[in-house]
Amino acid sequence: MLYDGKKAYIGKTYHIDYIVDRIGGGDAYSAGIIYGLLTGQDLQDTVEFATAAGCLKHSIHGDFNLSSFDEIQALVVSGGSGRIQR
């Protein structure tokens, strides 16, 4: 969720079948928010990107996100079930 003082923007809910590591998910989400704000993205698009980045991070061991921009964006635009599988 992202709140701009007037409106709350809520990202899509994803179902993750198997969480490899929870550490770093919040950092990945925050990085997605920072990316969206710095590049002037729409706030809804920003929260969607951040949510996808955080979800993908849960599929990676360690406290850093190895997902590429293209992987994160593919999850955002997939329009599918939102399931994460690696």
mmCIF file of N, CA and C in Angstrom:
data_model
loop_
_atom_site.group_PDB
_atom_site.id
_atom_site.type_symbol
_atom_site.label_atom_id
_atom_site.label_comp_id
_atom_site.label_asym_id
_atom_site.label_seq_id
_atom_site.Cartn_x
_atom_site.Cartn_y
_atom_site.Cartn_z
ATOM 1 N N MET A 1 0.834 -1.172 0.000
ATOM 2 C CA MET A 1 0.000 0.000 0.000
ATOM 3 C C MET A 1 0.884 1.242 0.000
ATOM 4 N N LEU A 2 0.412 2.252 -0.676
ATOM 5 C CA LEU A 2 1.088 3.547 -0.735
ATOM 6 C C LEU A 2 0.023 4.618 -0.512
ATOM 7 N N TYR A 3 0.314 5.556 0.366
ATOM 8 C CA TYR A 3 -0.644 6.618 0.686
ATOM 9 C C TYR A 3 -0.008 7.962 0.386
ATOM 10 N N ASP A 4 -0.691 8.794 -0.386
ATOM 11 C CA ASP A 4 -0.140 10.098 -0.770
ATOM 12 C C ASP A 4 -0.715 11.265 0.033
ATOM 13 N N GLY A 5 -1.412 10.969 1.112
ATOM 14 C CA GLY A 5 -2.026 12.008 1.927
ATOM 15 C C GLY A 5 -3.492 12.221 1.610
ATOM 16 N N LYS A 6 -3.930 11.700 0.466
ATOM 17 C CA LYS A 6 -5.322 11.835 0.053
ATOM 18 C C LYS A 6 -5.936 10.499 -0.351
ATOM 19 N N LYS A 7 -5.132 9.657 -0.954
ATOM 20 C CA LYS A 7 -5.632 8.400 -1.502
ATOM 21 C C LYS A 7 -4.671 7.269 -1.173
ATOM 22 N N ALA A 8 -5.236 6.086 -0.908
ATOM 23 C CA ALA A 8 -4.428 4.885 -0.679
ATOM 24 C C ALA A 8 -4.379 4.080 -1.977
ATOM 25 N N TYR A 9 -3.195 3.681 -2.365
ATOM 26 C CA TYR A 9 -2.981 2.855 -3.551
ATOM 27 C C TYR A 9 -2.616 1.459 -3.064
ATOM 28 N N ILE A 10 -3.373 0.467 -3.502
ATOM 29 C CA ILE A 10 -3.178 -0.899 -3.026
ATOM 30 C C ILE A 10 -2.774 -1.775 -4.197
ATOM 31 N N GLY A 11 -1.701 -2.539 -4.002
ATOM 32 C CA GLY A 11 -1.195 -3.424 -5.048
ATOM 33 C C GLY A 11 -1.953 -4.739 -5.094
ATOM 34 N N LYS A 12 -1.748 -5.444 -6.178
ATOM 35 C CA LYS A 12 -2.347 -6.750 -6.391
ATOM 36 C C LYS A 12 -1.877 -7.726 -5.322
ATOM 37 N N THR A 13 -2.730 -8.672 -4.972
ATOM 38 C CA THR A 13 -2.359 -9.733 -4.040
ATOM 39 C C THR A 13 -1.811 -10.911 -4.834
ATOM 40 N N TYR A 14 -0.665 -11.425 -4.405
ATOM 41 C CA TYR A 14 -0.040 -12.574 -5.051
ATOM 42 C C TYR A 14 -0.048 -13.763 -4.109
ATOM 43 N N HIS A 15 -0.218 -14.950 -4.661
ATOM 44 C CA HIS A 15 -0.104 -16.183 -3.883
ATOM 45 C C HIS A 15 1.267 -16.781 -4.177
ATOM 46 N N ILE A 16 2.045 -16.989 -3.140
ATOM 47 C CA ILE A 16 3.384 -17.559 -3.298
ATOM 48 C C ILE A 16 3.335 -18.991 -2.793
ATOM 49 N N ASP A 17 3.547 -19.963 -3.686
ATOM 50 C CA ASP A 17 3.471 -21.374 -3.312
ATOM 51 C C ASP A 17 4.561 -21.783 -2.332
ATOM 52 N N TYR A 18 5.756 -21.264 -2.519
ATOM 53 C CA TYR A 18 6.873 -21.667 -1.669
ATOM 54 C C TYR A 18 7.766 -20.456 -1.423
ATOM 55 N N ILE A 19 7.849 -20.034 -0.180
ATOM 56 C CA ILE A 19 8.704 -18.907 0.176
ATOM 57 C C ILE A 19 10.083 -19.438 0.511
ATOM 58 N N VAL A 20 11.085 -19.013 -0.245
ATOM 59 C CA VAL A 20 12.467 -19.438 -0.032
ATOM 60 C C VAL A 20 13.073 -18.674 1.136
ATOM 61 N N ASP A 21 12.857 -17.382 1.190
ATOM 62 C CA ASP A 21 13.455 -16.546 2.228
ATOM 63 C C ASP A 21 12.642 -15.262 2.356
ATOM 64 N N ARG A 22 12.184 -14.959 3.554
ATOM 65 C CA ARG A 22 11.395 -13.748 3.789
ATOM 66 C C ARG A 22 12.269 -12.510 3.952
ATOM 67 N N ILE A 23 13.519 -12.702 4.307
ATOM 68 C CA ILE A 23 14.406 -11.565 4.563
ATOM 69 C C ILE A 23 14.644 -10.792 3.270
ATOM 70 N N GLY A 24 14.451 -9.499 3.313
ATOM 71 C CA GLY A 24 14.692 -8.638 2.163
ATOM 72 C C GLY A 24 13.453 -8.287 1.366
ATOM 73 N N GLY A 25 12.320 -8.906 1.682
ATOM 74 C CA GLY A 25 11.092 -8.608 0.947
ATOM 75 C C GLY A 25 10.642 -7.162 1.103
ATOM 76 N N GLY A 26 10.728 -6.662 2.312
ATOM 77 C CA GLY A 26 10.368 -5.262 2.560
ATOM 78 C C GLY A 26 11.334 -4.298 1.905
ATOM 79 N N ASP A 27 12.617 -4.672 1.915
ATOM 80 C CA ASP A 27 13.621 -3.842 1.242
ATOM 81 C C ASP A 27 13.358 -3.794 -0.261
ATOM 82 N N ALA A 28 13.001 -4.945 -0.845
ATOM 83 C CA ALA A 28 12.705 -4.991 -2.280
ATOM 84 C C ALA A 28 11.468 -4.148 -2.596
ATOM 85 N N TYR A 29 10.458 -4.220 -1.719
ATOM 86 C CA TYR A 29 9.259 -3.395 -1.893
ATOM 87 C C TYR A 29 9.633 -1.913 -1.842
ATOM 88 N N SER A 30 10.412 -1.542 -0.843
ATOM 89 C CA SER A 30 10.828 -0.138 -0.697
ATOM 90 C C SER A 30 11.628 0.337 -1.901
ATOM 91 N N ALA A 31 12.495 -0.527 -2.408
ATOM 92 C CA ALA A 31 13.279 -0.175 -3.595
ATOM 93 C C ALA A 31 12.359 0.059 -4.790
ATOM 94 N N GLY A 32 11.308 -0.751 -4.908
ATOM 95 C CA GLY A 32 10.338 -0.556 -5.983
ATOM 96 C C GLY A 32 9.604 0.770 -5.863
ATOM 97 N N ILE A 33 9.265 1.155 -4.638
ATOM 98 C CA ILE A 33 8.622 2.454 -4.406
ATOM 99 C C ILE A 33 9.574 3.583 -4.796
ATOM 100 N N ILE A 34 10.813 3.487 -4.343
ATOM 101 C CA ILE A 34 11.811 4.518 -4.666
ATOM 102 C C ILE A 34 12.001 4.623 -6.175
ATOM 103 N N TYR A 35 12.099 3.473 -6.855
ATOM 104 C CA TYR A 35 12.252 3.474 -8.313
ATOM 105 C C TYR A 35 11.086 4.216 -8.971
ATOM 106 N N GLY A 36 9.866 3.871 -8.578
ATOM 107 C CA GLY A 36 8.693 4.501 -9.176
ATOM 108 C C GLY A 36 8.640 6.000 -8.948
ATOM 109 N N LEU A 37 8.989 6.429 -7.743
ATOM 110 C CA LEU A 37 8.968 7.860 -7.435
ATOM 111 C C LEU A 37 10.056 8.616 -8.196
ATOM 112 N N LEU A 38 11.242 8.027 -8.271
ATOM 113 C CA LEU A 38 12.348 8.703 -8.963
ATOM 114 C C LEU A 38 12.155 8.783 -10.474
ATOM 115 N N THR A 39 11.425 7.830 -11.032
ATOM 116 C CA THR A 39 11.218 7.821 -12.481
ATOM 117 C C THR A 39 9.886 8.452 -12.882
ATOM 118 N N GLY A 40 9.160 8.999 -11.910
ATOM 119 C CA GLY A 40 7.919 9.711 -12.214
ATOM 120 C C GLY A 40 6.759 8.831 -12.624
ATOM 121 N N GLN A 41 6.740 7.596 -12.174
ATOM 122 C CA GLN A 41 5.655 6.683 -12.517
ATOM 123 C C GLN A 41 4.371 7.083 -11.796
ATOM 124 N N ASP A 42 3.256 6.717 -12.373
ATOM 125 C CA ASP A 42 1.957 6.860 -11.729
ATOM 126 C C ASP A 42 2.009 6.116 -10.392
ATOM 127 N N LEU A 43 1.349 6.630 -9.354
ATOM 128 C CA LEU A 43 1.449 6.015 -8.030
ATOM 129 C C LEU A 43 0.872 4.604 -7.985
ATOM 130 N N GLN A 44 -0.184 4.328 -8.735
ATOM 131 C CA GLN A 44 -0.708 2.955 -8.778
ATOM 132 C C GLN A 44 0.303 2.027 -9.445
ATOM 133 N N ASP A 45 0.910 2.477 -10.536
ATOM 134 C CA ASP A 45 1.948 1.676 -11.191
ATOM 135 C C ASP A 45 3.136 1.465 -10.262
ATOM 136 N N THR A 46 3.463 2.480 -9.481
ATOM 137 C CA THR A 46 4.574 2.386 -8.536
ATOM 138 C C THR A 46 4.316 1.304 -7.501
ATOM 139 N N VAL A 47 3.127 1.293 -6.919
ATOM 140 C CA VAL A 47 2.830 0.294 -5.891
ATOM 141 C C VAL A 47 2.730 -1.104 -6.498
ATOM 142 N N GLU A 48 2.263 -1.217 -7.723
ATOM 143 C CA GLU A 48 2.211 -2.526 -8.393
ATOM 144 C C GLU A 48 3.623 -3.065 -8.627
ATOM 145 N N PHE A 49 4.519 -2.208 -9.092
ATOM 146 C CA PHE A 49 5.906 -2.613 -9.326
ATOM 147 C C PHE A 49 6.564 -3.017 -8.012
ATOM 148 N N ALA A 50 6.364 -2.224 -6.973
ATOM 149 C CA ALA A 50 6.965 -2.507 -5.670
ATOM 150 C C ALA A 50 6.450 -3.819 -5.089
ATOM 151 N N THR A 51 5.163 -4.058 -5.213
ATOM 152 C CA THR A 51 4.577 -5.296 -4.701
ATOM 153 C C THR A 51 5.146 -6.505 -5.430
ATOM 154 N N ALA A 52 5.265 -6.413 -6.739
ATOM 155 C CA ALA A 52 5.841 -7.514 -7.517
ATOM 156 C C ALA A 52 7.301 -7.747 -7.144
ATOM 157 N N ALA A 53 8.055 -6.680 -6.941
ATOM 158 C CA ALA A 53 9.464 -6.815 -6.546
ATOM 159 C C ALA A 53 9.580 -7.519 -5.201
ATOM 160 N N GLY A 54 8.746 -7.139 -4.254
ATOM 161 C CA GLY A 54 8.762 -7.785 -2.944
ATOM 162 C C GLY A 54 8.384 -9.252 -3.021
ATOM 163 N N CYS A 55 7.395 -9.571 -3.840
ATOM 164 C CA CYS A 55 6.981 -10.970 -3.995
ATOM 165 C C CYS A 55 8.067 -11.811 -4.640
ATOM 166 N N LEU A 56 8.670 -11.299 -5.692
ATOM 167 C CA LEU A 56 9.744 -12.050 -6.344
ATOM 168 C C LEU A 56 10.912 -12.280 -5.402
ATOM 169 N N LYS A 57 11.197 -11.326 -4.542
ATOM 170 C CA LYS A 57 12.301 -11.480 -3.591
ATOM 171 C C LYS A 57 12.083 -12.694 -2.699
ATOM 172 N N HIS A 58 10.842 -13.007 -2.360
ATOM 173 C CA HIS A 58 10.553 -14.166 -1.509
ATOM 174 C C HIS A 58 10.944 -15.485 -2.173
ATOM 175 N N SER A 59 11.215 -15.466 -3.464
ATOM 176 C CA SER A 59 11.617 -16.685 -4.174
ATOM 177 C C SER A 59 13.137 -16.799 -4.312
ATOM 178 N N ILE A 60 13.873 -15.907 -3.647
ATOM 179 C CA ILE A 60 15.337 -15.860 -3.756
ATOM 180 C C ILE A 60 15.949 -15.961 -2.366
ATOM 181 N N HIS A 61 16.942 -16.833 -2.217
ATOM 182 C CA HIS A 61 17.639 -16.965 -0.936
ATOM 183 C C HIS A 61 18.570 -15.772 -0.723
ATOM 184 N N GLY A 62 18.635 -15.298 0.505
ATOM 185 C CA GLY A 62 19.526 -14.194 0.841
ATOM 186 C C GLY A 62 18.767 -12.895 1.013
ATOM 187 N N ASP A 63 19.505 -11.866 1.407
ATOM 188 C CA ASP A 63 18.856 -10.592 1.714
ATOM 189 C C ASP A 63 18.970 -9.569 0.592
ATOM 190 N N PHE A 64 19.089 -10.027 -0.634
ATOM 191 C CA PHE A 64 19.181 -9.125 -1.781
ATOM 192 C C PHE A 64 18.296 -9.659 -2.893
ATOM 193 N N ASN A 65 17.789 -8.763 -3.719
ATOM 194 C CA ASN A 65 16.878 -9.140 -4.794
ATOM 195 C C ASN A 65 17.650 -9.264 -6.103
ATOM 196 N N LEU A 66 17.699 -10.464 -6.639
ATOM 197 C CA LEU A 66 18.392 -10.707 -7.904
ATOM 198 C C LEU A 66 17.460 -10.620 -9.108
ATOM 199 N N SER A 67 16.218 -10.260 -8.895
ATOM 200 C CA SER A 67 15.267 -10.149 -10.000
ATOM 201 C C SER A 67 15.624 -8.953 -10.874
ATOM 202 N N SER A 68 15.487 -9.152 -12.174
ATOM 203 C CA SER A 68 15.747 -8.052 -13.105
ATOM 204 C C SER A 68 14.488 -7.188 -13.249
ATOM 205 N N PHE A 69 14.679 -6.011 -13.806
ATOM 206 C CA PHE A 69 13.542 -5.135 -14.098
ATOM 207 C C PHE A 69 12.527 -5.879 -14.961
ATOM 208 N N ASP A 70 13.017 -6.597 -15.982
ATOM 209 C CA ASP A 70 12.119 -7.302 -16.896
ATOM 210 C C ASP A 70 11.309 -8.383 -16.182
ATOM 211 N N GLU A 71 11.928 -9.105 -15.236
ATOM 212 C CA GLU A 71 11.202 -10.125 -14.479
ATOM 213 C C GLU A 71 10.105 -9.495 -13.620
ATOM 214 N N ILE A 72 10.435 -8.401 -12.981
ATOM 215 C CA ILE A 72 9.452 -7.720 -12.134
ATOM 216 C C ILE A 72 8.318 -7.175 -12.994
ATOM 217 N N GLN A 73 8.660 -6.520 -14.084
ATOM 218 C CA GLN A 73 7.643 -5.941 -14.965
ATOM 219 C C GLN A 73 6.771 -7.027 -15.584
ATOM 220 N N ALA A 74 7.351 -8.177 -15.913
ATOM 221 C CA ALA A 74 6.569 -9.280 -16.479
ATOM 222 C C ALA A 74 5.518 -9.766 -15.486
ATOM 223 N N LEU A 75 5.879 -9.807 -14.215
ATOM 224 C CA LEU A 75 4.902 -10.205 -13.202
ATOM 225 C C LEU A 75 3.790 -9.160 -13.091
ATOM 226 N N VAL A 76 4.156 -7.898 -13.162
ATOM 227 C CA VAL A 76 3.165 -6.815 -13.067
ATOM 228 C C VAL A 76 2.153 -6.911 -14.204
ATOM 229 N N VAL A 77 2.620 -7.098 -15.420
ATOM 230 C CA VAL A 77 1.730 -7.046 -16.587
ATOM 231 C C VAL A 77 1.139 -8.400 -16.976
ATOM 232 N N SER A 78 1.496 -9.464 -16.263
ATOM 233 C CA SER A 78 1.050 -10.803 -16.653
ATOM 234 C C SER A 78 -0.464 -10.937 -16.688
ATOM 235 N N GLY A 79 -1.144 -10.260 -15.768
ATOM 236 C CA GLY A 79 -2.595 -10.358 -15.763
ATOM 237 C C GLY A 79 -3.098 -11.752 -15.439
ATOM 238 N N GLY A 80 -2.203 -12.650 -15.081
ATOM 239 C CA GLY A 80 -2.571 -14.027 -14.762
ATOM 240 C C GLY A 80 -2.990 -14.178 -13.317
ATOM 241 N N SER A 81 -2.728 -15.327 -12.793
ATOM 242 C CA SER A 81 -3.146 -15.634 -11.425
ATOM 243 C C SER A 81 -2.292 -14.933 -10.385
ATOM 244 N N GLY A 82 -1.137 -14.433 -10.782
ATOM 245 C CA GLY A 82 -0.253 -13.804 -9.818
ATOM 246 C C GLY A 82 0.560 -14.799 -9.033
ATOM 247 N N ARG A 83 0.607 -16.048 -9.452
ATOM 248 C CA ARG A 83 1.382 -17.067 -8.738
ATOM 249 C C ARG A 83 2.863 -16.908 -9.042
ATOM 250 N N ILE A 84 3.664 -17.066 -8.002
ATOM 251 C CA ILE A 84 5.113 -16.968 -8.123
ATOM 252 C C ILE A 84 5.689 -18.367 -8.110
ATOM 253 N N GLN A 85 6.411 -18.743 -9.148
ATOM 254 C CA GLN A 85 7.073 -20.046 -9.186
ATOM 255 C C GLN A 85 8.446 -19.865 -9.779
ATOM 256 N N ARG A 86 9.448 -20.474 -9.135
ATOM 257 C CA ARG A 86 10.824 -20.443 -9.647
ATOM 258 C C ARG A 86 11.303 -21.846 -9.803
#
